[in-house]
C-alpha cells in the first residue's frame, strides 16, 4: 500500500520563488493535514482539510495556501518563499479527526530557501 | 495558550535497559494522548495512544500511563533494543471544539540505545 505520498523529497528555492508541495493518499481518508517540522521544535500544523472543498488554517498558516479539490490530493503552495520557510514538511491523513485517532504521515519534503 | 512539555530532549540507554519519557499538558479538556516514533528520514508513526478514561495501556514492550489530575503522561519502553533508537513525540488533543480536535505536539525526545 502506498499510503501518503509526498513529492518532491528535496527542493532548494531562491528567496521570492514559489512552489507547490504535492501530497496524495490512497486510503480514502477525509482528513488531511500539512505540518512543518523545525529542529527541536516538534510539529506545527499549517493547514488542514476535513474533506474535498473544505480547508482551514492551523497554527502557522502565514505564507502558505492549500486547496482540496479531491479526497486524494492536498497540495501546499508556498508563495514568495522566505528563509523562514526552510523546514521539513509533512503531509498526513486520518480517517477521523486528528484529536481522536491515528495520523498517517508521508515521508516528508525537505525545503531549503536561500 | 495550550502547551505540551516533553522531557528529556535526549536520552541515552544501554541495550536491555528501560527508557521513560514524560510529558505534561496544560489543556484540562484534552482527552486523547498519542505517542509517535520518528526514524531518521521518515515520517512519524503512531506507536501507542491512550484516552482520558484509561490510566494505563500496554503493547508488548511499550506502555503509556496517564495521570489526569496532574496532567501528565509517560511512555515506558522496557528491554530496549537498538532499533528503538529514534525521536519520540508525545501529543495531546486540543479540547474545547473549534479546530477539529487539533493535536499539540511536544518537542520530541531523541532516544539512543547503545548495544
XYZ file of C-alpha atoms in Angstrom:
229
model
C 0.000 0.000 0.000
C 1.309 3.456 -0.916
C -0.346 5.310 1.999
C 0.601 9.010 1.922
C 2.937 10.068 -0.889
C 4.765 13.387 -0.912
C 6.744 14.969 -3.729
C 9.360 16.278 -4.071
C 11.521 14.833 -1.274
C 14.064 17.640 -1.529
C 13.953 21.109 -3.027
C 16.082 24.242 -2.933
C 14.351 27.544 -3.640
C 15.596 31.066 -4.031
C 14.021 33.849 -1.970
C 10.846 35.055 -3.677
C 10.259 31.919 -5.739
C 7.043 29.917 -5.467
C 6.418 26.208 -5.483
C 3.867 23.543 -4.679
C 4.425 20.532 -2.457
C 2.288 17.633 -3.586
C 0.519 15.188 -1.283
C -1.656 12.236 -2.242
C -3.252 9.483 -0.153
C -4.904 6.290 -1.323
C -6.696 5.335 1.903
C -9.890 7.313 1.217
C -9.344 9.408 4.325
C -11.459 12.522 4.725
C -8.988 14.406 6.920
C -5.667 15.687 5.612
C -3.032 17.921 7.179
C 0.173 19.781 6.484
C 2.789 20.132 9.223
C 6.186 21.709 9.328
C 8.973 20.352 11.495
C 11.847 22.555 12.600
C 14.810 21.172 14.579
C 13.955 20.785 18.254
C 10.511 22.316 17.764
C 8.173 19.407 17.196
C 5.406 19.552 14.613
C 3.358 22.651 13.867
C 0.087 22.484 11.947
C -0.038 24.719 8.864
C -3.393 23.862 7.259
C -5.869 21.045 7.404
C -8.888 19.801 5.476
C -11.921 17.841 6.637
C -12.979 16.860 3.130
C -12.934 17.859 -0.518
C -13.600 21.573 -0.906
C -13.066 22.387 2.797
C -9.826 23.747 4.245
C -8.899 25.693 7.361
C -5.880 27.344 8.954
C -3.748 25.702 11.597
C -1.208 27.288 13.939
C 1.248 28.681 11.360
C -0.594 29.381 8.056
C 1.138 32.621 7.004
C 2.976 32.336 3.691
C 1.124 29.193 2.605
C -2.021 28.237 0.735
C -3.825 24.952 0.190
C -6.606 23.514 -1.900
C -8.567 20.253 -1.726
C -10.339 19.541 -4.972
C -10.401 15.749 -4.465
C -10.369 13.391 -1.488
C -6.950 12.074 -2.538
C -4.918 15.244 -3.088
C -3.938 18.090 -0.775
C -1.223 20.328 -2.291
C 0.567 23.015 -0.283
C 1.531 26.187 -2.102
C 4.383 28.442 -0.984
C 4.181 31.943 -2.387
C 7.220 34.251 -2.276
C 9.494 31.834 -0.426
C 11.402 33.217 2.570
C 14.339 31.750 4.551
C 11.945 31.260 7.494
C 10.150 28.619 5.406
C 13.221 26.397 5.376
C 11.889 23.288 7.069
C 10.786 19.702 6.641
C 7.156 19.486 5.590
C 4.953 16.515 6.397
C 1.587 15.699 4.943
C -0.703 13.414 6.931
C -4.154 11.918 6.664
C -6.618 10.295 9.037
C -9.974 8.556 8.773
C -11.268 10.596 11.723
C -10.447 13.971 13.220
C -6.848 14.036 14.480
C -7.922 14.581 18.031
C -9.455 11.142 18.077
C -7.260 8.693 16.181
C -4.148 7.821 14.257
C -2.453 10.151 11.810
C -0.720 8.562 8.808
C 2.302 10.594 7.724
C 4.189 10.806 4.470
C 7.984 10.649 4.430
C 8.425 14.400 4.268
C 9.664 17.083 1.891
C 12.846 18.927 2.868
C 12.769 22.516 1.636
C 15.674 24.958 1.756
C 15.182 28.619 0.879
C 18.377 30.518 0.077
C -2.159 29.077 25.075
C -2.225 25.315 25.295
C 1.160 23.648 25.615
C 2.749 20.210 25.821
C 6.141 19.942 27.501
C 8.288 16.877 26.901
C 11.347 15.699 28.835
C 14.100 14.807 28.384
C 15.102 16.163 24.986
C 17.773 13.458 24.646
C 18.056 10.084 26.339
C 20.809 7.509 26.043
C 20.408 3.995 27.476
C 22.174 0.661 27.242
C 20.502 -2.118 25.322
C 18.199 -4.031 27.638
C 17.592 -1.095 29.983
C 14.278 0.737 30.311
C 13.545 4.199 28.944
C 10.973 6.660 30.247
C 9.810 9.844 28.511
C 7.491 12.252 30.288
C 5.032 14.860 29.034
C 2.828 17.415 30.729
C -0.112 19.213 29.163
C -1.989 22.361 30.078
C -5.448 21.966 28.487
C -7.736 20.275 31.004
C -10.128 19.400 28.148
C -7.513 17.221 26.390
C -8.772 13.642 26.149
C -6.528 11.863 23.635
C -2.777 11.308 24.055
C -0.814 9.595 21.265
C 2.888 8.807 21.031
C 4.704 8.874 17.693
C 8.089 7.407 16.744
C 10.110 9.053 14.001
C 13.046 7.190 12.492
C 15.722 9.077 10.615
C 14.462 10.340 7.256
C 10.930 9.049 7.834
C 7.597 10.462 8.865
C 6.283 9.945 12.415
C 4.418 6.708 13.082
C 1.921 6.053 15.853
C 3.204 3.519 18.388
C 0.631 3.765 21.163
C -2.150 6.048 22.337
C -4.326 6.453 25.400
C -7.642 8.135 26.067
C -8.604 10.014 29.196
C -10.875 7.285 30.539
C -7.913 4.890 30.864
C -4.962 5.140 33.260
C -2.536 2.743 31.602
C -2.147 0.876 28.328
C 0.439 -1.720 27.279
C 1.540 -3.140 23.965
C 4.365 -5.654 24.308
C 7.467 -3.687 25.410
C 5.838 -0.263 25.407
C 3.360 1.209 27.861
C 1.796 4.578 28.447
C 0.462 5.917 31.754
C -1.837 8.896 32.237
C -2.405 10.967 35.355
C -5.296 13.325 34.580
C -5.162 15.067 37.933
C -1.521 16.025 37.482
C -1.937 16.466 33.697
C 0.979 14.301 32.781
C 1.528 11.143 30.786
C 4.573 8.972 30.214
C 5.956 6.481 27.720
C 7.782 3.451 29.082
C 9.924 1.206 26.893
C 11.296 -1.941 28.521
C 14.127 -4.190 27.306
C 15.281 -1.552 24.849
C 16.833 -2.631 21.557
C 18.994 -0.692 19.071
C 16.008 -0.455 16.704
C 14.200 1.591 19.376
C 16.632 4.430 18.602
C 14.539 7.254 17.150
C 12.851 10.538 18.037
C 9.678 10.135 20.076
C 6.906 12.733 20.173
C 4.050 12.965 22.622
C 0.878 14.861 21.787
C -2.362 15.932 23.413
C -5.671 16.746 21.800
C -6.780 20.343 21.964
C -10.140 20.413 23.689
C -12.922 22.943 23.541
C -14.047 22.338 19.946
C -13.051 24.782 17.244
C -10.120 23.315 15.336
C -11.485 19.816 14.782
C -9.575 18.358 17.708
C -6.100 19.597 16.822
C -3.145 17.826 18.317
C -0.486 19.756 20.221
C 2.898 18.041 19.885
C 5.788 18.042 22.321
C 9.225 18.980 21.021
C 10.475 15.415 20.891
C 12.950 13.139 22.672
C 15.900 11.644 20.820
C 16.422 8.155 22.229
C 19.716 6.378 21.598
C 20.068 2.717 22.561
C 23.673 1.606 22.752
C 24.483 -2.044 22.022
